[in-house]
XYZ file of C-alpha atoms in Angstrom:
691
model
C 145.673 250.894 -64.418
C 143.019 249.611 -62.078
C 141.012 247.560 -64.577
C 143.936 245.888 -66.327
C 144.866 243.599 -63.433
C 143.179 240.171 -63.569
C 141.514 240.275 -60.173
C 140.967 236.540 -60.020
C 144.740 236.144 -59.859
C 144.826 237.631 -56.351
C 142.384 236.399 -53.737
C 140.695 239.443 -52.193
C 141.607 241.889 -54.957
C 137.948 242.284 -55.959
C 137.254 243.403 -52.391
C 140.215 245.754 -52.589
C 138.896 247.330 -55.763
C 135.481 247.788 -54.136
C 136.996 249.290 -50.968
C 139.040 251.791 -52.979
C 136.053 252.710 -55.126
C 133.830 253.274 -52.078
C 136.392 255.678 -50.648
C 136.689 257.428 -53.998
C 132.902 257.817 -54.072
C 132.691 259.075 -50.468
C 135.830 260.160 -48.554
C 133.751 259.947 -45.352
C 134.283 256.188 -45.400
C 137.681 256.813 -43.813
C 140.332 255.153 -45.948
C 141.522 251.625 -46.668
C 144.091 249.378 -45.020
C 145.382 246.645 -47.341
C 146.919 243.628 -45.628
C 148.642 240.970 -47.659
C 151.724 239.010 -48.522
C 154.448 240.502 -50.679
C 154.019 240.549 -54.439
C 150.205 240.768 -54.528
C 149.891 244.061 -56.457
C 148.876 246.089 -53.405
C 150.947 249.097 -54.449
C 150.099 248.697 -58.143
C 146.354 248.975 -57.716
C 146.577 251.830 -55.207
C 148.748 253.902 -57.527
C 146.339 253.181 -60.373
C 143.400 254.553 -58.397
C 144.505 258.207 -58.620
C 144.096 258.156 -62.407
C 140.425 257.202 -61.981
C 139.554 260.089 -59.671
C 137.826 263.114 -61.217
C 140.073 266.080 -62.020
C 140.022 268.992 -59.574
C 140.014 272.769 -60.041
C 142.546 274.623 -57.870
C 143.338 278.271 -57.203
C 146.363 279.263 -59.319
C 149.529 279.483 -57.228
C 147.929 278.048 -54.074
C 150.206 275.451 -52.478
C 147.235 273.957 -50.607
C 145.034 273.104 -53.626
C 142.113 275.318 -52.600
C 138.852 274.943 -54.524
C 138.141 278.187 -56.451
C 134.401 277.884 -55.736
C 134.844 277.256 -51.988
C 138.361 278.271 -50.898
C 139.586 277.495 -47.406
C 139.170 280.707 -45.382
C 142.161 279.686 -43.226
C 144.468 278.884 -46.132
C 148.001 280.153 -45.359
C 148.295 281.310 -48.980
C 144.928 283.098 -48.812
C 142.551 284.640 -48.486
C 141.176 283.700 -51.899
C 138.117 285.342 -53.369
C 135.327 282.817 -54.116
C 134.718 282.387 -57.818
C 138.331 282.916 -58.833
C 139.127 281.314 -62.162
C 140.809 278.013 -61.399
C 143.278 275.678 -63.016
C 142.244 272.073 -63.695
C 144.653 269.287 -62.805
C 144.509 265.596 -62.020
C 143.997 264.429 -58.453
C 147.323 264.189 -56.651
C 148.873 260.908 -55.542
C 151.235 261.595 -52.650
C 153.370 258.844 -51.134
C 154.541 259.037 -47.533
C 157.883 257.241 -47.094
C 158.451 255.135 -43.992
C 161.421 257.279 -42.936
C 159.550 260.597 -43.151
C 159.800 263.043 -40.269
C 156.974 264.906 -38.585
C 158.044 268.109 -40.333
C 157.866 266.391 -43.717
C 154.368 265.157 -42.959
C 152.659 268.242 -41.522
C 155.025 270.979 -42.684
C 157.563 273.086 -40.838
C 158.448 276.622 -39.961
C 161.780 278.004 -41.087
C 162.970 278.894 -37.606
C 166.278 280.310 -38.807
C 164.556 282.834 -41.078
C 162.082 283.654 -38.325
C 164.879 284.572 -35.907
C 167.396 286.143 -38.256
C 165.088 287.847 -40.774
C 161.977 288.351 -38.687
C 159.642 286.559 -41.111
C 157.286 283.691 -40.479
C 157.892 281.287 -43.345
C 155.874 278.067 -43.460
C 156.822 275.194 -45.719
C 153.803 272.916 -46.316
C 154.184 269.173 -45.908
C 152.786 266.087 -47.563
C 149.336 266.506 -45.993
C 148.934 269.782 -47.875
C 150.106 268.201 -51.121
C 147.589 265.346 -50.717
C 144.577 267.649 -50.209
C 141.747 266.578 -52.557
C 143.801 263.610 -53.742
C 145.218 260.309 -52.475
C 147.745 259.872 -49.657
C 149.411 256.486 -49.941
C 151.463 254.999 -47.097
C 153.316 251.843 -48.061
C 154.331 249.647 -45.108
C 152.183 251.709 -42.760
C 152.889 249.213 -39.969
C 156.551 250.302 -40.025
C 155.674 253.999 -39.703
C 156.277 255.408 -36.249
C 153.202 255.511 -34.042
C 153.147 259.274 -33.510
C 153.244 259.859 -37.282
C 150.345 257.463 -37.765
C 148.444 259.338 -35.049
C 149.006 262.665 -36.823
C 148.063 261.153 -40.145
C 144.824 259.612 -38.946
C 143.834 262.709 -36.964
C 144.186 264.826 -40.092
C 142.223 262.286 -42.127
C 139.409 262.246 -39.555
C 139.222 266.047 -39.083
C 140.013 267.091 -42.645
C 142.373 269.694 -41.209
C 146.096 269.789 -40.499
C 147.286 271.730 -37.439
C 150.879 272.901 -37.029
C 151.894 274.498 -33.721
C 155.515 275.615 -33.588
C 157.262 278.383 -31.608
C 154.092 280.396 -30.892
C 153.020 280.273 -34.545
C 149.809 278.445 -35.451
C 149.063 277.277 -38.978
C 146.076 275.255 -40.061
C 144.869 274.266 -43.481
C 142.439 271.866 -45.109
C 143.685 268.293 -45.585
C 140.946 266.107 -47.032
C 142.305 263.090 -48.845
C 141.700 259.431 -49.559
C 143.996 257.576 -47.161
C 145.326 254.197 -48.266
C 147.810 252.145 -46.273
C 149.377 248.827 -47.210
C 151.211 246.390 -44.981
C 152.637 242.891 -44.841
C 151.519 241.325 -41.523
C 154.731 239.280 -41.444
C 156.618 242.512 -40.700
C 154.511 243.508 -37.716
C 151.031 244.675 -36.809
C 149.471 248.046 -36.149
C 148.155 248.800 -32.693
C 144.426 247.971 -32.353
C 143.728 251.667 -31.729
C 145.302 252.553 -35.068
C 143.628 249.680 -36.890
C 140.282 251.056 -35.757
C 141.018 254.424 -37.371
C 141.096 252.949 -40.874
C 137.599 252.812 -42.304
C 137.886 249.585 -44.297
C 140.349 246.725 -44.457
C 141.034 244.068 -47.083
C 143.130 240.883 -46.965
C 144.810 239.849 -50.231
C 146.920 236.846 -51.186
C 148.156 235.391 -54.440
C 146.098 232.796 -56.273
C 147.461 229.263 -56.561
C 145.779 228.711 -59.942
C 148.507 228.438 -62.633
C 146.221 229.845 -65.370
C 145.458 232.978 -63.376
C 149.099 233.505 -62.467
C 150.073 233.072 -66.113
C 147.616 235.789 -67.124
C 149.316 238.214 -64.724
C 152.688 237.512 -66.294
C 151.234 237.782 -69.799
C 149.815 241.242 -69.170
C 152.950 242.463 -67.447
C 155.095 241.364 -70.380
C 152.719 243.147 -72.758
C 153.056 246.336 -70.716
C 156.850 246.116 -70.644
C 156.958 245.555 -74.407
C 154.784 248.568 -75.332
C 153.343 250.610 -72.467
C 151.473 253.064 -74.710
C 149.754 250.345 -76.717
C 148.848 248.529 -73.527
C 147.318 251.686 -72.041
C 145.375 252.372 -75.250
C 143.947 248.863 -75.135
C 142.325 249.499 -71.767
C 141.557 253.202 -72.156
C 137.824 252.703 -72.752
C 137.359 250.606 -69.588
C 139.414 253.059 -67.523
C 137.354 256.016 -68.770
C 134.117 254.200 -68.030
C 135.251 253.480 -64.467
C 136.233 257.120 -63.891
C 132.886 258.320 -65.247
C 130.986 255.912 -62.990
C 132.901 257.153 -59.927
C 132.006 260.758 -60.833
C 128.306 259.887 -61.220
C 128.280 258.020 -57.894
C 129.946 260.968 -56.142
C 127.180 263.255 -57.318
C 124.524 260.779 -56.152
C 125.845 260.348 -52.590
C 123.986 263.385 -51.096
C 120.703 261.994 -52.444
C 121.035 258.492 -50.956
C 118.699 257.762 -48.036
C 119.573 255.528 -45.093
C 116.245 254.105 -43.837
C 115.840 253.489 -40.124
C 115.454 249.763 -40.780
C 118.885 249.625 -42.432
C 120.386 251.707 -39.629
C 119.003 249.220 -37.109
C 120.569 246.427 -39.153
C 123.952 248.148 -38.952
C 123.644 248.647 -35.192
C 122.539 245.028 -34.690
C 125.461 243.649 -36.687
C 128.060 245.805 -34.919
C 126.653 244.914 -31.493
C 126.526 241.187 -32.289
C 130.151 241.175 -33.415
C 131.118 242.952 -30.169
C 133.200 245.704 -31.742
C 134.433 248.450 -29.446
C 132.985 251.950 -29.637
C 130.719 253.414 -32.298
C 133.213 254.103 -35.075
C 132.316 250.792 -36.725
C 128.656 251.832 -36.919
C 129.529 255.176 -38.509
C 131.970 253.681 -41.002
C 129.543 250.934 -41.986
C 126.754 253.471 -42.508
C 128.928 255.717 -44.696
C 130.247 252.738 -46.668
C 126.707 251.436 -47.206
C 125.626 254.839 -48.535
C 128.628 254.918 -50.872
C 127.860 251.375 -52.061
C 124.267 252.315 -52.798
C 125.461 255.311 -54.840
C 127.953 253.091 -56.652
C 125.096 250.735 -57.580
C 122.940 253.674 -58.719
C 120.382 253.383 -55.920
C 118.810 256.255 -53.998
C 118.274 254.211 -50.805
C 120.464 251.821 -48.840
C 119.466 248.153 -49.013
C 120.456 245.061 -47.066
C 122.939 244.173 -49.789
C 124.656 247.541 -49.298
C 124.872 246.896 -45.556
C 126.316 243.424 -46.197
C 128.989 244.759 -48.556
C 129.937 247.523 -46.119
C 130.094 245.257 -43.049
C 132.348 242.735 -44.820
C 134.949 245.482 -45.258
C 134.486 247.567 -42.101
C 134.297 244.950 -39.323
C 137.079 242.318 -39.697
C 139.929 244.425 -38.281
C 137.769 245.741 -35.439
C 137.132 242.318 -33.946
C 140.647 241.696 -32.640
C 140.682 241.061 -28.909
C 144.305 239.961 -28.653
C 147.406 241.183 -30.536
C 147.957 237.601 -31.706
C 144.463 237.354 -33.217
C 144.212 237.612 -36.990
C 141.483 239.883 -38.372
C 138.506 238.006 -39.738
C 134.729 237.892 -40.024
C 132.249 235.029 -39.878
C 130.252 235.793 -43.031
C 127.716 233.063 -42.293
C 126.858 234.766 -39.006
C 126.719 238.125 -40.814
C 124.182 236.796 -43.306
C 122.181 235.217 -40.510
C 122.007 238.535 -38.659
C 121.006 240.449 -41.779
C 118.349 237.916 -42.736
C 116.833 238.015 -39.267
C 116.650 241.824 -39.275
C 115.457 242.351 -42.858
C 111.878 243.484 -43.383
C 109.374 244.411 -46.061
C 110.761 247.881 -46.736
C 113.841 246.299 -48.328
C 112.502 244.955 -51.631
C 115.903 245.082 -53.361
C 119.418 243.923 -52.697
C 118.925 240.448 -51.274
C 119.319 238.263 -54.341
C 121.818 237.510 -57.058
C 119.897 239.663 -59.522
C 120.979 242.731 -57.564
C 124.657 241.900 -57.377
C 124.457 239.946 -54.101
C 125.876 236.471 -53.687
C 123.701 233.579 -54.735
C 122.965 230.585 -52.543
C 126.208 228.929 -53.558
C 128.436 231.976 -53.271
C 130.733 233.018 -50.481
C 129.031 234.308 -47.379
C 126.042 231.921 -47.759
C 125.344 228.608 -46.115
C 127.038 226.061 -48.382
C 125.468 222.976 -46.755
C 123.583 220.660 -49.106
C 119.805 221.219 -49.209
C 117.998 219.302 -46.514
C 120.982 219.141 -44.163
C 119.742 219.953 -40.637
C 121.615 222.715 -38.808
C 123.827 221.769 -35.911
C 122.947 222.659 -32.352
C 125.487 225.462 -32.448
C 124.070 226.857 -35.706
C 120.562 226.771 -34.277
C 121.460 229.136 -31.460
C 120.138 232.661 -32.040
C 122.744 235.395 -32.594
C 121.921 236.998 -29.284
C 123.200 233.902 -27.509
C 126.135 233.062 -29.738
C 129.254 235.221 -30.028
C 131.357 235.508 -33.194
C 134.190 233.534 -31.621
C 131.835 230.622 -30.980
C 130.542 230.813 -34.532
C 134.074 230.722 -35.901
C 134.937 227.704 -33.790
C 131.785 225.965 -34.985
C 132.864 226.312 -38.623
C 136.562 225.470 -38.091
C 137.805 221.961 -38.883
C 138.295 219.907 -35.770
C 141.577 218.276 -34.778
C 141.927 215.786 -31.939
C 143.434 217.107 -28.769
C 147.107 216.417 -28.146
C 146.269 213.966 -25.395
C 143.876 212.014 -27.673
C 146.170 211.691 -30.673
C 148.032 208.404 -31.108
C 151.751 208.463 -30.548
C 154.204 206.779 -32.849
C 156.588 204.118 -31.689
C 159.219 206.705 -30.878
C 156.784 208.777 -28.819
C 157.032 211.872 -30.989
C 153.306 212.560 -31.019
C 153.288 213.046 -34.794
C 150.603 211.720 -37.081
C 151.011 210.086 -40.446
C 151.025 213.445 -42.208
C 154.136 214.471 -40.310
C 152.398 217.148 -38.251
C 153.030 217.902 -34.618
C 150.372 218.267 -31.943
C 149.864 221.916 -32.799
C 148.971 221.060 -36.374
C 152.133 222.508 -37.842
C 154.230 220.445 -40.251
C 157.758 219.749 -39.139
C 160.632 218.297 -41.125
C 164.112 216.990 -40.514
C 165.690 215.811 -37.295
C 164.076 218.631 -35.325
C 160.638 217.183 -36.084
C 160.848 214.485 -33.433
C 159.620 215.578 -30.046
C 156.607 216.398 -27.901
C 154.741 219.682 -28.332
C 153.742 221.236 -25.019
C 150.546 223.219 -24.566
C 150.615 226.998 -24.120
C 148.490 228.842 -21.576
C 147.197 232.399 -21.854
C 149.925 235.063 -21.553
C 150.308 237.054 -18.338
C 151.918 240.341 -17.391
C 155.704 240.375 -17.166
C 158.231 242.816 -15.717
C 159.738 245.524 -17.857
C 163.204 244.401 -18.942
C 165.431 247.197 -20.232
C 168.801 247.534 -21.910
C 171.096 249.580 -19.610
C 172.420 252.958 -20.759
C 171.027 255.408 -23.300
C 170.681 254.460 -26.943
C 169.782 256.218 -30.168
C 167.671 253.553 -31.847
C 164.191 253.524 -33.326
C 161.539 255.087 -31.142
C 159.634 252.622 -28.997
C 158.639 252.000 -25.381
C 161.345 249.960 -23.724
C 164.808 251.409 -23.024
C 166.068 254.957 -22.562
C 167.091 256.676 -25.771
C 167.813 260.042 -27.317
C 164.902 260.659 -29.663
C 163.139 263.566 -31.326
C 160.144 263.084 -29.058
C 160.372 263.068 -25.292
C 161.421 265.287 -22.421
C 164.074 267.940 -22.912
C 167.429 267.112 -21.310
C 169.740 269.740 -22.826
C 170.819 271.541 -25.997
C 173.381 271.051 -28.764
C 174.554 272.613 -32.004
C 172.449 271.449 -34.941
C 174.047 269.235 -37.569
C 171.637 270.346 -40.303
C 168.415 272.322 -40.488
C 167.057 273.264 -37.068
C 163.958 271.186 -36.373
C 163.433 271.731 -32.655
C 164.837 275.080 -31.489
C 166.022 275.464 -27.915
C 165.146 279.152 -27.445
C 166.873 279.713 -24.104
C 170.138 278.079 -25.222
C 170.069 280.081 -28.466
C 169.665 283.374 -26.622
C 172.408 282.467 -24.154
C 174.782 281.674 -27.024
C 174.061 284.989 -28.751
C 174.007 287.309 -25.712
C 177.786 287.621 -25.060
C 178.430 288.699 -28.668
C 175.968 291.568 -28.953
C 178.515 294.380 -28.449
C 181.001 293.051 -30.974
C 178.169 292.653 -33.477
C 177.244 296.303 -33.136
C 173.873 295.954 -31.493
C 172.151 299.350 -31.074
C 168.440 298.598 -30.711
C 166.364 296.499 -28.322
C 166.459 293.327 -30.452
C 169.186 290.706 -30.438
C 171.580 290.298 -33.339
C 171.536 286.568 -34.152
C 173.850 284.584 -36.402
C 173.405 281.063 -37.659
C 176.028 279.637 -35.317
C 174.002 280.847 -32.305
C 171.215 278.374 -32.972
C 170.787 275.445 -30.615
C 168.392 272.548 -30.832
C 166.776 270.566 -28.055
C 168.222 267.249 -26.911
C 165.360 265.001 -25.897
C 165.218 261.693 -24.105
C 162.474 259.169 -24.729
C 162.163 255.440 -25.242
C 163.441 253.158 -27.949
C 162.455 249.768 -29.250
C 165.025 246.992 -28.966
C 165.777 243.693 -30.619
C 164.620 241.068 -28.120
C 166.223 237.753 -29.055
C 164.764 234.751 -27.268
C 167.088 231.753 -26.937
C 164.957 228.854 -25.701
C 166.149 225.479 -24.432
C 163.788 222.918 -26.013
C 165.696 219.806 -24.961
C 164.455 216.756 -23.130
C 165.676 218.063 -19.779
C 162.986 220.727 -20.018
C 160.193 218.446 -21.211
C 160.915 215.688 -18.687
C 159.882 217.876 -15.776
C 156.822 219.156 -17.597
C 158.274 222.674 -17.507
C 158.023 223.383 -21.211
C 154.398 224.469 -20.976
C 155.358 227.088 -18.382
C 158.362 228.101 -20.477
C 156.257 228.616 -23.577
C 153.695 230.607 -21.619
C 156.416 232.830 -20.183
C 158.004 233.451 -23.592
C 154.572 234.130 -25.103
C 153.998 236.694 -22.360
C 157.340 238.319 -23.153
C 156.391 238.337 -26.849
C 153.177 240.171 -26.005
C 155.214 242.675 -24.009
C 157.534 243.134 -27.011
C 154.507 243.818 -29.236
C 153.276 246.511 -26.878
C 156.718 248.110 -26.671
C 157.296 248.099 -30.454
C 160.326 245.799 -30.408
C 161.733 243.512 -33.025
C 161.839 239.892 -31.896
C 163.755 236.776 -32.865
C 163.667 233.179 -31.663
C 166.555 230.704 -31.456
C 165.919 227.203 -30.134
C 168.373 224.447 -29.302
C 167.749 220.739 -28.830
C 169.168 217.466 -30.080
C 172.512 218.089 -31.745
C 172.263 221.730 -32.888
C 170.519 225.074 -32.628
C 168.338 226.710 -35.261
C 166.802 230.111 -35.905
C 163.099 229.405 -35.504
C 162.240 233.043 -36.259
C 164.656 235.543 -37.841
C 164.451 239.010 -36.266
C 161.184 240.611 -37.320
C 158.582 243.084 -36.131
C 155.877 240.424 -36.392
C 155.425 239.015 -32.916
C 152.461 237.064 -34.310
C 154.914 234.959 -36.307
C 156.939 234.404 -33.146
C 153.865 233.244 -31.251
C 152.955 230.800 -34.023
C 156.459 229.305 -34.098
C 156.520 229.080 -30.315
C 153.218 227.237 -30.061
C 154.360 224.567 -32.525
C 157.839 224.178 -31.024
C 158.622 220.506 -30.250
C 160.857 219.441 -27.371
C 163.101 216.483 -26.669
C 166.642 215.265 -27.156
C 169.953 216.401 -25.717
C 170.937 219.942 -24.680
C 173.442 221.702 -26.998
C 173.656 224.896 -24.909
C 176.904 226.066 -26.509
C 175.358 225.723 -29.967
C 172.414 227.868 -28.874
C 174.697 230.636 -27.588
C 176.844 230.506 -30.722
C 173.825 230.749 -33.011
C 172.481 233.683 -30.966
C 175.797 235.508 -31.303
C 175.713 235.029 -35.075
C 172.150 236.372 -35.314
C 173.078 239.462 -33.304
C 176.200 240.053 -35.389
C 174.196 240.104 -38.607
C 171.530 242.360 -37.107
C 174.143 244.878 -35.956
C 175.227 245.231 -39.573
C 171.629 245.758 -40.709
C 170.515 248.125 -37.953
C 173.464 249.411 -35.891
C 171.337 251.779 -33.793
C 168.942 249.130 -32.472
C 170.334 247.672 -29.260
C 169.743 243.982 -28.508
C 168.376 242.316 -25.391
C 169.133 238.599 -25.078
C 166.582 236.533 -23.139
C 168.006 233.059 -22.479
C 165.461 230.532 -21.192
C 167.223 227.410 -19.828
C 167.969 225.305 -16.797
C 171.689 225.639 -17.497
C 172.326 222.009 -18.419
C 174.678 221.238 -21.323
C 174.788 217.622 -22.484
C 175.953 218.118 -26.082
C 177.898 220.562 -28.250
C 181.040 222.572 -27.564
C 182.359 224.527 -24.608
C 179.800 226.804 -22.984
C 182.387 229.320 -21.718
C 183.829 229.820 -25.186
C 180.339 230.315 -26.661
C 179.368 232.715 -23.870
C 182.432 234.843 -24.622
C 180.923 235.629 -28.029
C 178.082 237.451 -26.249
C 180.195 239.748 -24.074
C 178.799 243.272 -23.955
C 175.269 242.159 -24.856
C 172.540 243.021 -22.362
C 171.071 239.700 -21.255
C 168.510 238.139 -18.941
C 168.671 234.459 -17.958
C 165.328 232.870 -17.075
C 166.184 229.981 -14.752
C 163.853 227.039 -15.435
C 165.384 224.685 -12.857
C 162.885 223.253 -10.393
C 162.575 220.535 -7.800
C 164.006 220.041 -4.309
C 167.551 219.431 -5.559
C 169.014 222.208 -7.702
C 172.427 222.327 -9.334
C 172.542 226.100 -9.851
C 173.813 225.783 -13.413
C 171.712 228.695 -14.684
C 173.062 230.867 -11.864
C 176.639 230.239 -12.982
C 175.697 230.823 -16.621
C 174.117 234.186 -15.722
C 177.295 235.188 -13.935
C 179.358 234.209 -16.975
C 177.155 236.308 -19.260
C 176.931 239.126 -16.688
C 173.197 238.829 -17.053
C 170.335 239.379 -14.654
C 168.937 236.097 -13.311
C 165.148 235.698 -13.130
C 163.403 232.526 -12.064
C 160.633 231.189 -14.264
C 158.116 231.420 -11.442
C 159.085 235.026 -10.716
C 158.003 236.159 -14.191
C 154.439 236.059 -12.936
C 155.374 238.154 -9.879
C 155.580 241.567 -11.519
C 156.373 243.639 -8.458
C 159.316 241.671 -7.078
C 161.047 241.242 -10.438
C 160.711 244.920 -11.321
C 162.269 245.897 -8.008
C 165.138 243.404 -8.382
C 165.871 244.366 -11.959
C 165.918 248.086 -11.220
C 168.498 247.456 -8.505
C 170.645 245.623 -11.035
C 170.589 248.265 -13.773
């Protein structure tokens, strides 16, 4: 139940409740994306929302939930006569599982019945079931990109299109779209982020009293669910009634030109791409005004809408975290407010007071800094964020300890990240901006998760042949089916012009596309790398490869070796942002346990093969080939036989030992020099010759 959760116990949950309510009031807002750590009640509150939506009337027997007063004229179960007596039911809550297929999402045609019985039978999918209700996608960042595209297209158009084997089906699909995700498991593409109307970040409170209240209420629910529900029934009913009243008020809400100019000014100042942000903010502001019982949009409505619609649209780099400078937002709104906005700017109207979040919290009388005094037209959001961020001394200005580790008294490294244990000692090299890198592929053809790196047999791609289906036919190969049936027509007693088809004649298409791989980086962080000031270039190269892995939808992992052992700095994950953070704070120094690094990499790959056998690995070993500690390198390299690998040779200087060259030969890996990573053309040509 949406009102039973103590919202103070989760930071951002009040914003989440508001975002869900605004979408319930006006579906034109475009849905909600909830980002947050695990265990923050994301799924709980989304599932509770459906119970607060007004009940809907549907045409009896219609699988597409048509409204009796205004039925869909293109409904596959129609046509329905307007004014038909309907059946009242609660709004549907439909959950889309991560492993769903395209047919399960949009619906499918029964091809076998179409060919053998001559009937066109359409089985509706989850989009039809979610019509006039809620479609919930948990872990939306793990859903395949083409399914997210279909999902968001249907949400934007309000219509689902199915085109299969010369049969076209379309039906209404208007729903409240809610997606949840844990950023640690990977990000959505910026193009897909932009398609969600609003976004909210949530995290658990660190206040023991608030956390205790969560546990107290959960225990009460587990002890007697009916009594718990009865306790909150009045508040739940009041919330549902308020949503219904606000829905009815939405068509009457006016958006004055002054407020529209405010929206355009804010979106332009925050440098968001395109005009979708303006449209979403306008619709959300109208919904917020209706929710507050107003018949005209005020500045406070614009502020509330912008706080939810702009953060995820400001990302310029895949490694950037969504965010919004609320002080700059208030400054922009205050500068563009005028006399036709008499309401919505003070605490009496539900807006934040002078001491609340989003307002200038400096003590009265404190003069603004030079940066704060700059007008918005001359100050970008990134500058404003830097102006409000706490300053840390540069790495070169920070005092070194007696052992030269570059750590301060708090035990932090030069990147500001706490380190512990024997790996803490060492220098932290700077990282430059990432650059383009060559496409590195795993040889052969796999059958792993769809992506954009190596060749793979997938359900989406170009047709390369046909095969007998192992289950229901999803993608019929018409020519192969006819060729299989043709030689048997006489023995089957064919007399007319049509073919006599049996089930064993059916063939499905074999397609070849691209798959995502597990890219495991094994990085030498020993003193031999830092002494020649190569670690900065190494980190930049690996960061560039991480960016490439993000774009190609790979999983990534990071193993580092230095001192006396190797460690897994980042277990295999879809979150390349986590990999970039670990890489930036990676210290260097000490001896070079190369064998330990190879052994640890082999162990990581062994475990991952058990978890995901279809995902093929690509080992990227970044080293100069030196080994001054640990066991035998040849024995450790033997553990990686059969693994596709690339060795990035970091050796430099006039005298070279060629150790990385010999290591690449032992691993049967392609050798790439560190400098060549920036030379896209030559490396691509060399690598294609190798594979």
